[in-house]
Amino acid sequence: MRIPLSLRQIFAFMKRDFFSWTTYRTAAITQVLGILIGVFSWGISAAYVQRPVQEMYGSDYISFLLVGVAVSNLIMPLVLGVQNQLNPWTLETILMTGVSTPIFVLGNIMWTYVFSALSFIPYLVIGTSFFHAEIRPNLLAVALALMISAALMMGLAMVSTGLRILTKSTDPITWTINVLQSLFAGVAFPVIYLNTILFPGASTISWFLPQTWVYHLCRLSMLTNPSLTDPLVIMEFVKGTIFAAALLPIGHRVFWWGVNRSKREGTLGWY
Amino acid sequence: MEYAIETVNLVKRYPTTSRKDIVGGPRGHGSRGTVGSFSTIFEAIKGSRGPFIEALKGINLKIKEGEIFGILGPNGAGKTTLIKILCTLVIHDEGEVYVNGFDPRKESGEVLKNLQAVLPESRGFNWRLSGRQNLEFYALLYGLGDDEAKERIDYLLDFTGLTDRADDGYQRYSTGMQRKLLLCRALLRNTPIIVFDEPTSGLDPTSAEEFRKMVIERLVRKEGKTILLSTHNLQEAQELCDRLAILERGNVIALDTPDNLRHLVIEDRFLHISFVDAVFGAEEKKLIKDLEAIENVHSVSAEVNNGENFEAITMRVEKDIDLAGILMALAKSGLKINAVNCEEPSLEDAFNAIIGRNGKHLPNHGEEGD
């Protein structure tokens, strides 16, 4: 039986794209790894839901998850925010204005950050009204957590931007950090739970990811009504601040390393 | 400060195997949305490996303040590389560059306060914002205060004739208007040096002429700015530039005023003689040979249409030739002469002659700007 031409044409498209996909080894491997890690992290989340007690924040699961999902909506667009602005037409022009790196990066993520922060409100309203989530925020602590989060994400965005200017694609380092965060940053379960389900000390990995600190400080400030005079609370904010203070200069250096390398090789205008 | 722009033995090399090959090129599969290779980053950490191609091979230029200086050259000559080095978008490998005394490699911030560029490919405007809103955004990035920005934007919109359309969305702008908005943006900071890369490409003749007038009358004569112009339009270069440099394969192969360049390269002139109702036969072929035999005639070419209509001849002759011999030969031929024109060599003739010499360097009169 002869296969209709239209079906063969559809198959020709699929065959072309399959061969193209297999020729980009790193892209193909990272895609498959992403699927595996994604499945694994959802599996852990599902297993966690069965547990009656919540660690770390002493809240119910729906409140914990609500803040986690709201924060994840804050994080992902931030890294993408700068990437979406990067193209030869804007990059060369903006760099020619002589604007400083922090302003360039912060400027490119600021609207996304403000919008994502505002989008917390419907999450909280719907979560508390319909799903009886219990939010116990300390507004000063929330403001502080959002500021430290902004600094952390700006550092990560600068690393990502610097590498992206160089590689002209999503860089594998930022990709790895983003994939690991789905498993280790504790979007849907407290990171301490990783020690029991993965291996002892697994949660240590989490604290080396900037995203973990964003989730942790936001949850701490929104779920536990923390007192900013409590030394334990202060210590958590200090640790987050130290992480941000270390990440920002690294981000700055990586950004300029990427820009200068591109300028030397004459590839700044490529994208 | 002696020169607005000065380059000393400027060298730029590009690796021939580059990220383009690794990531699949600027628009390839490996661009947006996919993950690049770790090898790209390792390659970058290791640094560029050869082989290299030399885009600029020791360029020496001295451009005076208030001068309109042109850069001509075929594709791949190094024009864009030179411009991007001046704009701090490419870092040179050897030699020195100064923009009003500042080194783009070490003092990029100061360089950008002295030089701005109109690069046609560098649009960077938001299509959803109006022309004015786009300019307000860039004015802030340049660090202009609110009042200063408003005053400057109003002046520039008036200067480029965009005031009436300033509040229209950028997406509604014609190519000419977009180019004018680029000029507005480059002039926002009011730098003393402006670089133009192919400023009139894609513009209709009227808009191009309007643009040229704007550059000469306003920017140079009224505001005393230094202009560096890279162009393929030789007529434009001849009309605008005080001096020209011709680049080929990374070398300056000629540098002088347009007039000097024309006569330095081609001392001859051209005679164009048109005929009416002439047929190209044996007699006419003999005429061509007779004309070629006259002293100080360097070449004769016939324009023949449809294999028989003898329309004209173009002769390249010595500048001081006695035309009597030519006129006698023509009169003897019995052909009906419609017109005789004597033409000076154009810059295009000079450019083609220079490039045709395949890199044989000509004396660079005034290269040091003296």
JSON list of N, CA, C and O in Angstrom, two decimals, chain A residues 20 24 26 30 83-84 86 89 92-93 95-97 166-170 172 175 257 261 263-266 270-271, chain B residues 12 19-20 23 26-27 29-32 34-36 38 44 47-48 84 88-91 116 121-122 185 189:
[
{"chain": "A", "resi": 20, "resn": "SER", "atom": "N", "xyz": [18.80, 16.35, 13.23]},
{"chain": "A", "resi": 20, "resn": "SER", "atom": "CA", "xyz": [19.36, 17.61, 13.71]},
{"chain": "A", "resi": 20, "resn": "SER", "atom": "C", "xyz": [19.58, 17.53, 15.23]},
{"chain": "A", "resi": 20, "resn": "SER", "atom": "O", "xyz": [20.62, 17.93, 15.74]},
{"chain": "A", "resi": 24, "resn": "TYR", "atom": "N", "xyz": [23.40, 17.52, 17.93]},
{"chain": "A", "resi": 24, "resn": "TYR", "atom": "CA", "xyz": [23.78, 18.42, 19.03]},
{"chain": "A", "resi": 24, "resn": "TYR", "atom": "C", "xyz": [23.81, 17.60, 20.32]},
{"chain": "A", "resi": 24, "resn": "TYR", "atom": "O", "xyz": [22.82, 17.53, 21.05]},
{"chain": "A", "resi": 26, "resn": "THR", "atom": "N", "xyz": [25.35, 17.73, 23.30]},
{"chain": "A", "resi": 26, "resn": "THR", "atom": "CA", "xyz": [25.14, 18.30, 24.64]},
{"chain": "A", "resi": 26, "resn": "THR", "atom": "C", "xyz": [23.67, 18.63, 24.84]},
{"chain": "A", "resi": 26, "resn": "THR", "atom": "O", "xyz": [23.10, 18.34, 25.89]},
{"chain": "A", "resi": 30, "resn": "THR", "atom": "N", "xyz": [21.49, 16.89, 27.73]},
{"chain": "A", "resi": 30, "resn": "THR", "atom": "CA", "xyz": [20.91, 17.71, 28.80]},
{"chain": "A", "resi": 30, "resn": "THR", "atom": "C", "xyz": [19.38, 17.61, 28.81]},
{"chain": "A", "resi": 30, "resn": "THR", "atom": "O", "xyz": [18.76, 17.63, 29.86]},
{"chain": "A", "resi": 83, "resn": "GLN", "atom": "N", "xyz": [18.38, 36.84, 29.49]},
{"chain": "A", "resi": 83, "resn": "GLN", "atom": "CA", "xyz": [18.62, 36.09, 28.26]},
{"chain": "A", "resi": 83, "resn": "GLN", "atom": "C", "xyz": [17.73, 36.57, 27.13]},
{"chain": "A", "resi": 83, "resn": "GLN", "atom": "O", "xyz": [18.16, 36.70, 25.99]},
{"chain": "A", "resi": 84, "resn": "ASN", "atom": "N", "xyz": [16.47, 36.88, 27.46]},
{"chain": "A", "resi": 84, "resn": "ASN", "atom": "CA", "xyz": [15.54, 37.32, 26.41]},
{"chain": "A", "resi": 84, "resn": "ASN", "atom": "C", "xyz": [15.91, 38.68, 25.85]},
{"chain": "A", "resi": 84, "resn": "ASN", "atom": "O", "xyz": [15.51, 39.04, 24.75]},
{"chain": "A", "resi": 86, "resn": "LEU", "atom": "N", "xyz": [18.98, 39.63, 25.37]},
{"chain": "A", "resi": 86, "resn": "LEU", "atom": "CA", "xyz": [20.28, 39.58, 24.71]},
{"chain": "A", "resi": 86, "resn": "LEU", "atom": "C", "xyz": [20.14, 39.33, 23.22]},
{"chain": "A", "resi": 86, "resn": "LEU", "atom": "O", "xyz": [19.69, 38.29, 22.79]},
{"chain": "A", "resi": 89, "resn": "TRP", "atom": "N", "xyz": [21.53, 43.54, 18.48]},
{"chain": "A", "resi": 89, "resn": "TRP", "atom": "CA", "xyz": [21.07, 44.91, 18.25]},
{"chain": "A", "resi": 89, "resn": "TRP", "atom": "C", "xyz": [20.99, 45.68, 19.54]},
{"chain": "A", "resi": 89, "resn": "TRP", "atom": "O", "xyz": [21.36, 46.83, 19.59]},
{"chain": "A", "resi": 92, "resn": "GLU", "atom": "N", "xyz": [24.98, 45.55, 21.75]},
{"chain": "A", "resi": 92, "resn": "GLU", "atom": "CA", "xyz": [26.03, 46.48, 21.34]},
{"chain": "A", "resi": 92, "resn": "GLU", "atom": "C", "xyz": [25.61, 47.91, 21.64]},
{"chain": "A", "resi": 92, "resn": "GLU", "atom": "O", "xyz": [26.40, 48.73, 22.10]},
{"chain": "A", "resi": 93, "resn": "THR", "atom": "N", "xyz": [24.35, 48.21, 21.37]},
{"chain": "A", "resi": 93, "resn": "THR", "atom": "CA", "xyz": [23.87, 49.58, 21.58]},
{"chain": "A", "resi": 93, "resn": "THR", "atom": "C", "xyz": [23.90, 49.95, 23.05]},
{"chain": "A", "resi": 93, "resn": "THR", "atom": "O", "xyz": [24.34, 51.04, 23.41]},
{"chain": "A", "resi": 95, "resn": "LEU", "atom": "N", "xyz": [25.73, 48.56, 25.44]},
{"chain": "A", "resi": 95, "resn": "LEU", "atom": "CA", "xyz": [27.11, 48.65, 25.93]},
{"chain": "A", "resi": 95, "resn": "LEU", "atom": "C", "xyz": [27.75, 49.96, 25.49]},
{"chain": "A", "resi": 95, "resn": "LEU", "atom": "O", "xyz": [28.61, 50.51, 26.19]},
{"chain": "A", "resi": 96, "resn": "MET", "atom": "N", "xyz": [27.34, 50.47, 24.32]},
{"chain": "A", "resi": 96, "resn": "MET", "atom": "CA", "xyz": [27.91, 51.73, 23.84]},
{"chain": "A", "resi": 96, "resn": "MET", "atom": "C", "xyz": [27.43, 52.95, 24.62]},
{"chain": "A", "resi": 96, "resn": "MET", "atom": "O", "xyz": [27.96, 54.05, 24.45]},
{"chain": "A", "resi": 97, "resn": "THR", "atom": "N", "xyz": [26.40, 52.76, 25.43]},
{"chain": "A", "resi": 97, "resn": "THR", "atom": "CA", "xyz": [25.98, 53.90, 26.26]},
{"chain": "A", "resi": 97, "resn": "THR", "atom": "C", "xyz": [26.91, 54.04, 27.46]},
{"chain": "A", "resi": 97, "resn": "THR", "atom": "O", "xyz": [26.88, 55.06, 28.14]},
{"chain": "A", "resi": 166, "resn": "LEU", "atom": "N", "xyz": [29.12, 34.53, 25.55]},
{"chain": "A", "resi": 166, "resn": "LEU", "atom": "CA", "xyz": [30.24, 33.77, 25.00]},
{"chain": "A", "resi": 166, "resn": "LEU", "atom": "C", "xyz": [29.77, 32.57, 24.17]},
{"chain": "A", "resi": 166, "resn": "LEU", "atom": "O", "xyz": [30.26, 32.33, 23.07]},
{"chain": "A", "resi": 167, "resn": "THR", "atom": "N", "xyz": [28.81, 31.83, 24.72]},
{"chain": "A", "resi": 167, "resn": "THR", "atom": "CA", "xyz": [28.42, 30.58, 24.05]},
{"chain": "A", "resi": 167, "resn": "THR", "atom": "C", "xyz": [27.34, 30.79, 23.01]},
{"chain": "A", "resi": 167, "resn": "THR", "atom": "O", "xyz": [27.11, 29.93, 22.18]},
{"chain": "A", "resi": 168, "resn": "LYS", "atom": "N", "xyz": [26.64, 31.92, 23.09]},
{"chain": "A", "resi": 168, "resn": "LYS", "atom": "CA", "xyz": [25.54, 32.23, 22.17]},
{"chain": "A", "resi": 168, "resn": "LYS", "atom": "C", "xyz": [24.39, 31.23, 22.31]},
{"chain": "A", "resi": 168, "resn": "LYS", "atom": "O", "xyz": [23.62, 31.01, 21.38]},
{"chain": "A", "resi": 169, "resn": "SER", "atom": "N", "xyz": [24.33, 30.56, 23.43]},
{"chain": "A", "resi": 169, "resn": "SER", "atom": "CA", "xyz": [23.22, 29.64, 23.66]},
{"chain": "A", "resi": 169, "resn": "SER", "atom": "C", "xyz": [23.05, 29.53, 25.17]},
{"chain": "A", "resi": 169, "resn": "SER", "atom": "O", "xyz": [23.83, 30.10, 25.91]},
{"chain": "A", "resi": 170, "resn": "THR", "atom": "N", "xyz": [22.04, 28.80, 25.61]},
{"chain": "A", "resi": 170, "resn": "THR", "atom": "CA", "xyz": [21.90, 28.60, 27.05]},
{"chain": "A", "resi": 170, "resn": "THR", "atom": "C", "xyz": [23.15, 27.87, 27.53]},
{"chain": "A", "resi": 170, "resn": "THR", "atom": "O", "xyz": [23.45, 26.79, 27.05]},
{"chain": "A", "resi": 172, "resn": "PRO", "atom": "N", "xyz": [25.74, 25.65, 29.65]},
{"chain": "A", "resi": 172, "resn": "PRO", "atom": "CA", "xyz": [25.50, 24.43, 30.41]},
{"chain": "A", "resi": 172, "resn": "PRO", "atom": "C", "xyz": [25.65, 24.61, 31.92]},
{"chain": "A", "resi": 172, "resn": "PRO", "atom": "O", "xyz": [25.03, 23.87, 32.68]},
{"chain": "A", "resi": 175, "resn": "TRP", "atom": "N", "xyz": [22.43, 26.05, 33.11]},
{"chain": "A", "resi": 175, "resn": "TRP", "atom": "CA", "xyz": [21.43, 24.99, 32.92]},
{"chain": "A", "resi": 175, "resn": "TRP", "atom": "C", "xyz": [21.53, 23.97, 34.06]},
{"chain": "A", "resi": 175, "resn": "TRP", "atom": "O", "xyz": [20.53, 23.57, 34.63]},
{"chain": "A", "resi": 257, "resn": "TRP", "atom": "N", "xyz": [34.24, 38.94, 31.87]},
{"chain": "A", "resi": 257, "resn": "TRP", "atom": "CA", "xyz": [35.09, 37.97, 31.19]},
{"chain": "A", "resi": 257, "resn": "TRP", "atom": "C", "xyz": [34.45, 37.56, 29.86]},
{"chain": "A", "resi": 257, "resn": "TRP", "atom": "O", "xyz": [35.10, 37.53, 28.81]},
{"chain": "A", "resi": 261, "resn": "ARG", "atom": "N", "xyz": [36.00, 38.63, 26.28]},
{"chain": "A", "resi": 261, "resn": "ARG", "atom": "CA", "xyz": [36.42, 37.54, 25.39]},
{"chain": "A", "resi": 261, "resn": "ARG", "atom": "C", "xyz": [35.70, 37.69, 24.04]},
{"chain": "A", "resi": 261, "resn": "ARG", "atom": "O", "xyz": [36.30, 37.54, 22.98]},
{"chain": "A", "resi": 263, "resn": "LYS", "atom": "N", "xyz": [34.61, 40.48, 22.79]},
{"chain": "A", "resi": 263, "resn": "LYS", "atom": "CA", "xyz": [35.17, 41.64, 22.10]},
{"chain": "A", "resi": 263, "resn": "LYS", "atom": "C", "xyz": [36.49, 41.28, 21.42]},
{"chain": "A", "resi": 263, "resn": "LYS", "atom": "O", "xyz": [36.79, 41.76, 20.34]},
{"chain": "A", "resi": 264, "resn": "ARG", "atom": "N", "xyz": [37.29, 40.47, 22.08]},
{"chain": "A", "resi": 264, "resn": "ARG", "atom": "CA", "xyz": [38.57, 40.06, 21.48]},
{"chain": "A", "resi": 264, "resn": "ARG", "atom": "C", "xyz": [38.35, 39.22, 20.23]},
{"chain": "A", "resi": 264, "resn": "ARG", "atom": "O", "xyz": [39.09, 39.34, 19.26]},
{"chain": "A", "resi": 265, "resn": "GLU", "atom": "N", "xyz": [37.35, 38.37, 20.29]},
{"chain": "A", "resi": 265, "resn": "GLU", "atom": "CA", "xyz": [37.13, 37.47, 19.17]},
{"chain": "A", "resi": 265, "resn": "GLU", "atom": "C", "xyz": [36.18, 38.06, 18.14]},
{"chain": "A", "resi": 265, "resn": "GLU", "atom": "O", "xyz": [35.89, 37.42, 17.12]},
{"chain": "A", "resi": 266, "resn": "GLY", "atom": "N", "xyz": [35.69, 39.27, 18.42]},
{"chain": "A", "resi": 266, "resn": "GLY", "atom": "CA", "xyz": [34.81, 39.94, 17.46]},
{"chain": "A", "resi": 266, "resn": "GLY", "atom": "C", "xyz": [33.45, 39.29, 17.33]},
{"chain": "A", "resi": 266, "resn": "GLY", "atom": "O", "xyz": [32.83, 39.37, 16.29]},
{"chain": "A", "resi": 270, "resn": "TRP", "atom": "N", "xyz": [27.34, 38.74, 17.43]},
{"chain": "A", "resi": 270, "resn": "TRP", "atom": "CA", "xyz": [26.67, 37.51, 16.97]},
{"chain": "A", "resi": 270, "resn": "TRP", "atom": "C", "xyz": [25.63, 37.09, 17.98]},
{"chain": "A", "resi": 270, "resn": "TRP", "atom": "O", "xyz": [25.82, 37.24, 19.16]},
{"chain": "A", "resi": 271, "resn": "TYR", "atom": "N", "xyz": [24.57, 36.53, 17.49]},
{"chain": "A", "resi": 271, "resn": "TYR", "atom": "CA", "xyz": [23.62, 35.89, 18.39]},
{"chain": "A", "resi": 271, "resn": "TYR", "atom": "C", "xyz": [22.77, 34.92, 17.63]},
{"chain": "A", "resi": 271, "resn": "TYR", "atom": "O", "xyz": [22.38, 35.18, 16.53]},
{"chain": "B", "resi": 12, "resn": "LYS", "atom": "N", "xyz": [44.59, 43.87, 14.31]},
{"chain": "B", "resi": 12, "resn": "LYS", "atom": "CA", "xyz": [43.52, 43.05, 14.89]},
{"chain": "B", "resi": 12, "resn": "LYS", "atom": "C", "xyz": [43.49, 41.69, 14.19]},
{"chain": "B", "resi": 12, "resn": "LYS", "atom": "O", "xyz": [43.47, 41.62, 12.97]},
{"chain": "B", "resi": 19, "resn": "ARG", "atom": "N", "xyz": [33.82, 30.30, 17.97]},
{"chain": "B", "resi": 19, "resn": "ARG", "atom": "CA", "xyz": [32.58, 29.80, 18.53]},
{"chain": "B", "resi": 19, "resn": "ARG", "atom": "C", "xyz": [31.50, 29.55, 17.51]},
{"chain": "B", "resi": 19, "resn": "ARG", "atom": "O", "xyz": [30.61, 28.76, 17.71]},
{"chain": "B", "resi": 20, "resn": "LYS", "atom": "N", "xyz": [31.58, 30.27, 16.40]},
{"chain": "B", "resi": 20, "resn": "LYS", "atom": "CA", "xyz": [30.58, 30.12, 15.37]},
{"chain": "B", "resi": 20, "resn": "LYS", "atom": "C", "xyz": [30.51, 28.66, 14.93]},
{"chain": "B", "resi": 20, "resn": "LYS", "atom": "O", "xyz": [29.45, 28.11, 14.71]},
{"chain": "B", "resi": 23, "resn": "VAL", "atom": "N", "xyz": [29.01, 26.49, 18.11]},
{"chain": "B", "resi": 23, "resn": "VAL", "atom": "CA", "xyz": [27.59, 26.58, 18.50]},
{"chain": "B", "resi": 23, "resn": "VAL", "atom": "C", "xyz": [26.65, 26.59, 17.30]},
{"chain": "B", "resi": 23, "resn": "VAL", "atom": "O", "xyz": [25.46, 26.67, 17.46]},
{"chain": "B", "resi": 26, "resn": "PRO", "atom": "N", "xyz": [25.52, 32.21, 14.46]},
{"chain": "B", "resi": 26, "resn": "PRO", "atom": "CA", "xyz": [24.68, 33.13, 15.16]},
{"chain": "B", "resi": 26, "resn": "PRO", "atom": "C", "xyz": [23.19, 32.77, 15.13]},
{"chain": "B", "resi": 26, "resn": "PRO", "atom": "O", "xyz": [22.46, 33.06, 16.03]},
{"chain": "B", "resi": 27, "resn": "ARG", "atom": "N", "xyz": [22.74, 32.14, 14.10]},
{"chain": "B", "resi": 27, "resn": "ARG", "atom": "CA", "xyz": [21.32, 31.83, 14.00]},
{"chain": "B", "resi": 27, "resn": "ARG", "atom": "C", "xyz": [21.08, 30.33, 13.87]},
{"chain": "B", "resi": 27, "resn": "ARG", "atom": "O", "xyz": [20.07, 29.90, 13.37]},
{"chain": "B", "resi": 29, "resn": "HIS", "atom": "N", "xyz": [21.08, 26.15, 15.02]},
{"chain": "B", "resi": 29, "resn": "HIS", "atom": "CA", "xyz": [20.28, 25.33, 15.93]},
{"chain": "B", "resi": 29, "resn": "HIS", "atom": "C", "xyz": [20.74, 25.53, 17.37]},
{"chain": "B", "resi": 29, "resn": "HIS", "atom": "O", "xyz": [19.95, 25.46, 18.31]},
{"chain": "B", "resi": 30, "resn": "GLY", "atom": "N", "xyz": [22.04, 25.78, 17.50]},
{"chain": "B", "resi": 30, "resn": "GLY", "atom": "CA", "xyz": [22.59, 25.90, 18.85]},
{"chain": "B", "resi": 30, "resn": "GLY", "atom": "C", "xyz": [22.35, 27.24, 19.49]},
{"chain": "B", "resi": 30, "resn": "GLY", "atom": "O", "xyz": [22.89, 27.50, 20.56]},
{"chain": "B", "resi": 31, "resn": "SER", "atom": "N", "xyz": [21.59, 28.11, 18.89]},
{"chain": "B", "resi": 31, "resn": "SER", "atom": "CA", "xyz": [21.38, 29.40, 19.51]},
{"chain": "B", "resi": 31, "resn": "SER", "atom": "C", "xyz": [20.21, 29.34, 20.47]},
{"chain": "B", "resi": 31, "resn": "SER", "atom": "O", "xyz": [19.95, 28.32, 21.08]},
{"chain": "B", "resi": 32, "resn": "ARG", "atom": "N", "xyz": [19.47, 30.39, 20.60]},
{"chain": "B", "resi": 32, "resn": "ARG", "atom": "CA", "xyz": [18.50, 30.58, 21.67]},
{"chain": "B", "resi": 32, "resn": "ARG", "atom": "C", "xyz": [17.70, 29.32, 22.04]},
{"chain": "B", "resi": 32, "resn": "ARG", "atom": "O", "xyz": [17.20, 28.62, 21.19]},
{"chain": "B", "resi": 34, "resn": "THR", "atom": "N", "xyz": [18.47, 26.46, 23.35]},
{"chain": "B", "resi": 34, "resn": "THR", "atom": "CA", "xyz": [19.09, 25.16, 23.53]},
{"chain": "B", "resi": 34, "resn": "THR", "atom": "C", "xyz": [20.35, 25.34, 24.37]},
{"chain": "B", "resi": 34, "resn": "THR", "atom": "O", "xyz": [20.83, 26.43, 24.56]},
{"chain": "B", "resi": 35, "resn": "VAL", "atom": "N", "xyz": [20.87, 24.21, 24.85]},
{"chain": "B", "resi": 35, "resn": "VAL", "atom": "CA", "xyz": [22.03, 24.28, 25.72]},
{"chain": "B", "resi": 35, "resn": "VAL", "atom": "C", "xyz": [23.30, 24.11, 24.91]},
{"chain": "B", "resi": 35, "resn": "VAL", "atom": "O", "xyz": [23.43, 23.18, 24.13]},
{"chain": "B", "resi": 36, "resn": "GLY", "atom": "N", "xyz": [24.22, 25.05, 25.06]},
{"chain": "B", "resi": 36, "resn": "GLY", "atom": "CA", "xyz": [25.47, 24.97, 24.33]},
{"chain": "B", "resi": 36, "resn": "GLY", "atom": "C", "xyz": [26.39, 23.93, 24.94]},
{"chain": "B", "resi": 36, "resn": "GLY", "atom": "O", "xyz": [26.10, 23.33, 25.96]},
{"chain": "B", "resi": 38, "resn": "PHE", "atom": "N", "xyz": [29.71, 22.25, 26.74]},
{"chain": "B", "resi": 38, "resn": "PHE", "atom": "CA", "xyz": [30.71, 22.57, 27.76]},
{"chain": "B", "resi": 38, "resn": "PHE", "atom": "C", "xyz": [32.04, 22.92, 27.09]},
{"chain": "B", "resi": 38, "resn": "PHE", "atom": "O", "xyz": [32.80, 23.73, 27.59]},
{"chain": "B", "resi": 44, "resn": "ALA", "atom": "N", "xyz": [36.80, 28.76, 25.68]},
{"chain": "B", "resi": 44, "resn": "ALA", "atom": "CA", "xyz": [36.92, 30.17, 26.06]},
{"chain": "B", "resi": 44, "resn": "ALA", "atom": "C", "xyz": [37.91, 30.35, 27.20]},
{"chain": "B", "resi": 44, "resn": "ALA", "atom": "O", "xyz": [38.67, 31.32, 27.22]},
{"chain": "B", "resi": 47, "resn": "GLY", "atom": "N", "xyz": [41.37, 30.15, 25.95]},
{"chain": "B", "resi": 47, "resn": "GLY", "atom": "CA", "xyz": [41.72, 31.30, 25.13]},
{"chain": "B", "resi": 47, "resn": "GLY", "atom": "C", "xyz": [41.69, 30.90, 23.67]},
{"chain": "B", "resi": 47, "resn": "GLY", "atom": "O", "xyz": [41.60, 29.73, 23.32]},
{"chain": "B", "resi": 48, "resn": "SER", "atom": "N", "xyz": [41.78, 31.93, 22.81]},
{"chain": "B", "resi": 48, "resn": "SER", "atom": "CA", "xyz": [41.65, 31.69, 21.38]},
{"chain": "B", "resi": 48, "resn": "SER", "atom": "C", "xyz": [42.89, 30.99, 20.84]},
{"chain": "B", "resi": 48, "resn": "SER", "atom": "O", "xyz": [44.00, 31.35, 21.16]},
{"chain": "B", "resi": 84, "resn": "LYS", "atom": "N", "xyz": [34.46, 49.30, 14.94]},
{"chain": "B", "resi": 84, "resn": "LYS", "atom": "CA", "xyz": [34.08, 48.67, 16.20]},
{"chain": "B", "resi": 84, "resn": "LYS", "atom": "C", "xyz": [35.17, 48.81, 17.26]},
{"chain": "B", "resi": 84, "resn": "LYS", "atom": "O", "xyz": [34.88, 48.87, 18.45]},
{"chain": "B", "resi": 88, "resn": "THR", "atom": "N", "xyz": [34.67, 50.72, 20.98]},
{"chain": "B", "resi": 88, "resn": "THR", "atom": "CA", "xyz": [34.94, 49.85, 22.14]},
{"chain": "B", "resi": 88, "resn": "THR", "atom": "C", "xyz": [34.20, 48.51, 22.06]},
{"chain": "B", "resi": 88, "resn": "THR", "atom": "O", "xyz": [34.09, 47.81, 23.05]},
{"chain": "B", "resi": 89, "resn": "LEU", "atom": "N", "xyz": [33.71, 48.14, 20.88]},
{"chain": "B", "resi": 89, "resn": "LEU", "atom": "CA", "xyz": [32.98, 46.88, 20.76]},
{"chain": "B", "resi": 89, "resn": "LEU", "atom": "C", "xyz": [33.89, 45.72, 20.37]},
{"chain": "B", "resi": 89, "resn": "LEU", "atom": "O", "xyz": [33.49, 44.55, 20.45]},
{"chain": "B", "resi": 90, "resn": "VAL", "atom": "N", "xyz": [35.09, 46.04, 19.90]},
{"chain": "B", "resi": 90, "resn": "VAL", "atom": "CA", "xyz": [36.10, 45.02, 19.60]},
{"chain": "B", "resi": 90, "resn": "VAL", "atom": "C", "xyz": [37.41, 45.50, 20.22]},
{"chain": "B", "resi": 90, "resn": "VAL", "atom": "O", "xyz": [37.71, 46.70, 20.19]},
{"chain": "B", "resi": 91, "resn": "ILE", "atom": "N", "xyz": [38.15, 44.56, 20.81]},
{"chain": "B", "resi": 91, "resn": "ILE", "atom": "CA", "xyz": [39.43, 44.93, 21.44]},
{"chain": "B", "resi": 91, "resn": "ILE", "atom": "C", "xyz": [40.57, 44.57, 20.48]},
{"chain": "B", "resi": 91, "resn": "ILE", "atom": "O", "xyz": [40.62, 43.43, 19.98]},
{"chain": "B", "resi": 116, "resn": "GLN", "atom": "N", "xyz": [30.34, 58.62, 19.47]},
{"chain": "B", "resi": 116, "resn": "GLN", "atom": "CA", "xyz": [29.16, 57.76, 19.34]},
{"chain": "B", "resi": 116, "resn": "GLN", "atom": "C", "xyz": [29.03, 57.39, 17.87]},
{"chain": "B", "resi": 116, "resn": "GLN", "atom": "O", "xyz": [29.58, 58.06, 17.00]},
{"chain": "B", "resi": 121, "resn": "GLU", "atom": "N", "xyz": [23.13, 48.28, 11.76]},
{"chain": "B", "resi": 121, "resn": "GLU", "atom": "CA", "xyz": [22.63, 47.00, 12.27]},
{"chain": "B", "resi": 121, "resn": "GLU", "atom": "C", "xyz": [22.32, 47.07, 13.76]},
{"chain": "B", "resi": 121, "resn": "GLU", "atom": "O", "xyz": [21.68, 46.18, 14.29]},
{"chain": "B", "resi": 122, "resn": "SER", "atom": "N", "xyz": [22.79, 48.13, 14.42]},
{"chain": "B", "resi": 122, "resn": "SER", "atom": "CA", "xyz": [22.59, 48.23, 15.87]},
{"chain": "B", "resi": 122, "resn": "SER", "atom": "C", "xyz": [21.36, 49.07, 16.17]},
{"chain": "B", "resi": 122, "resn": "SER", "atom": "O", "xyz": [21.47, 50.22, 16.58]},
{"chain": "B", "resi": 185, "resn": "ARG", "atom": "N", "xyz": [19.76, 59.27, 18.36]},
{"chain": "B", "resi": 185, "resn": "ARG", "atom": "CA", "xyz": [20.31, 58.57, 19.52]},
{"chain": "B", "resi": 185, "resn": "ARG", "atom": "C", "xyz": [21.82, 58.78, 19.63]},
{"chain": "B", "resi": 185, "resn": "ARG", "atom": "O", "xyz": [22.35, 59.03, 20.70]},
{"chain": "B", "resi": 189, "resn": "ARG", "atom": "N", "xyz": [24.17, 62.38, 23.27]},
{"chain": "B", "resi": 189, "resn": "ARG", "atom": "CA", "xyz": [25.23, 62.70, 24.24]},
{"chain": "B", "resi": 189, "resn": "ARG", "atom": "C", "xyz": [26.05, 63.90, 23.79]},
{"chain": "B", "resi": 189, "resn": "ARG", "atom": "O", "xyz": [26.92, 64.37, 24.53]}
]
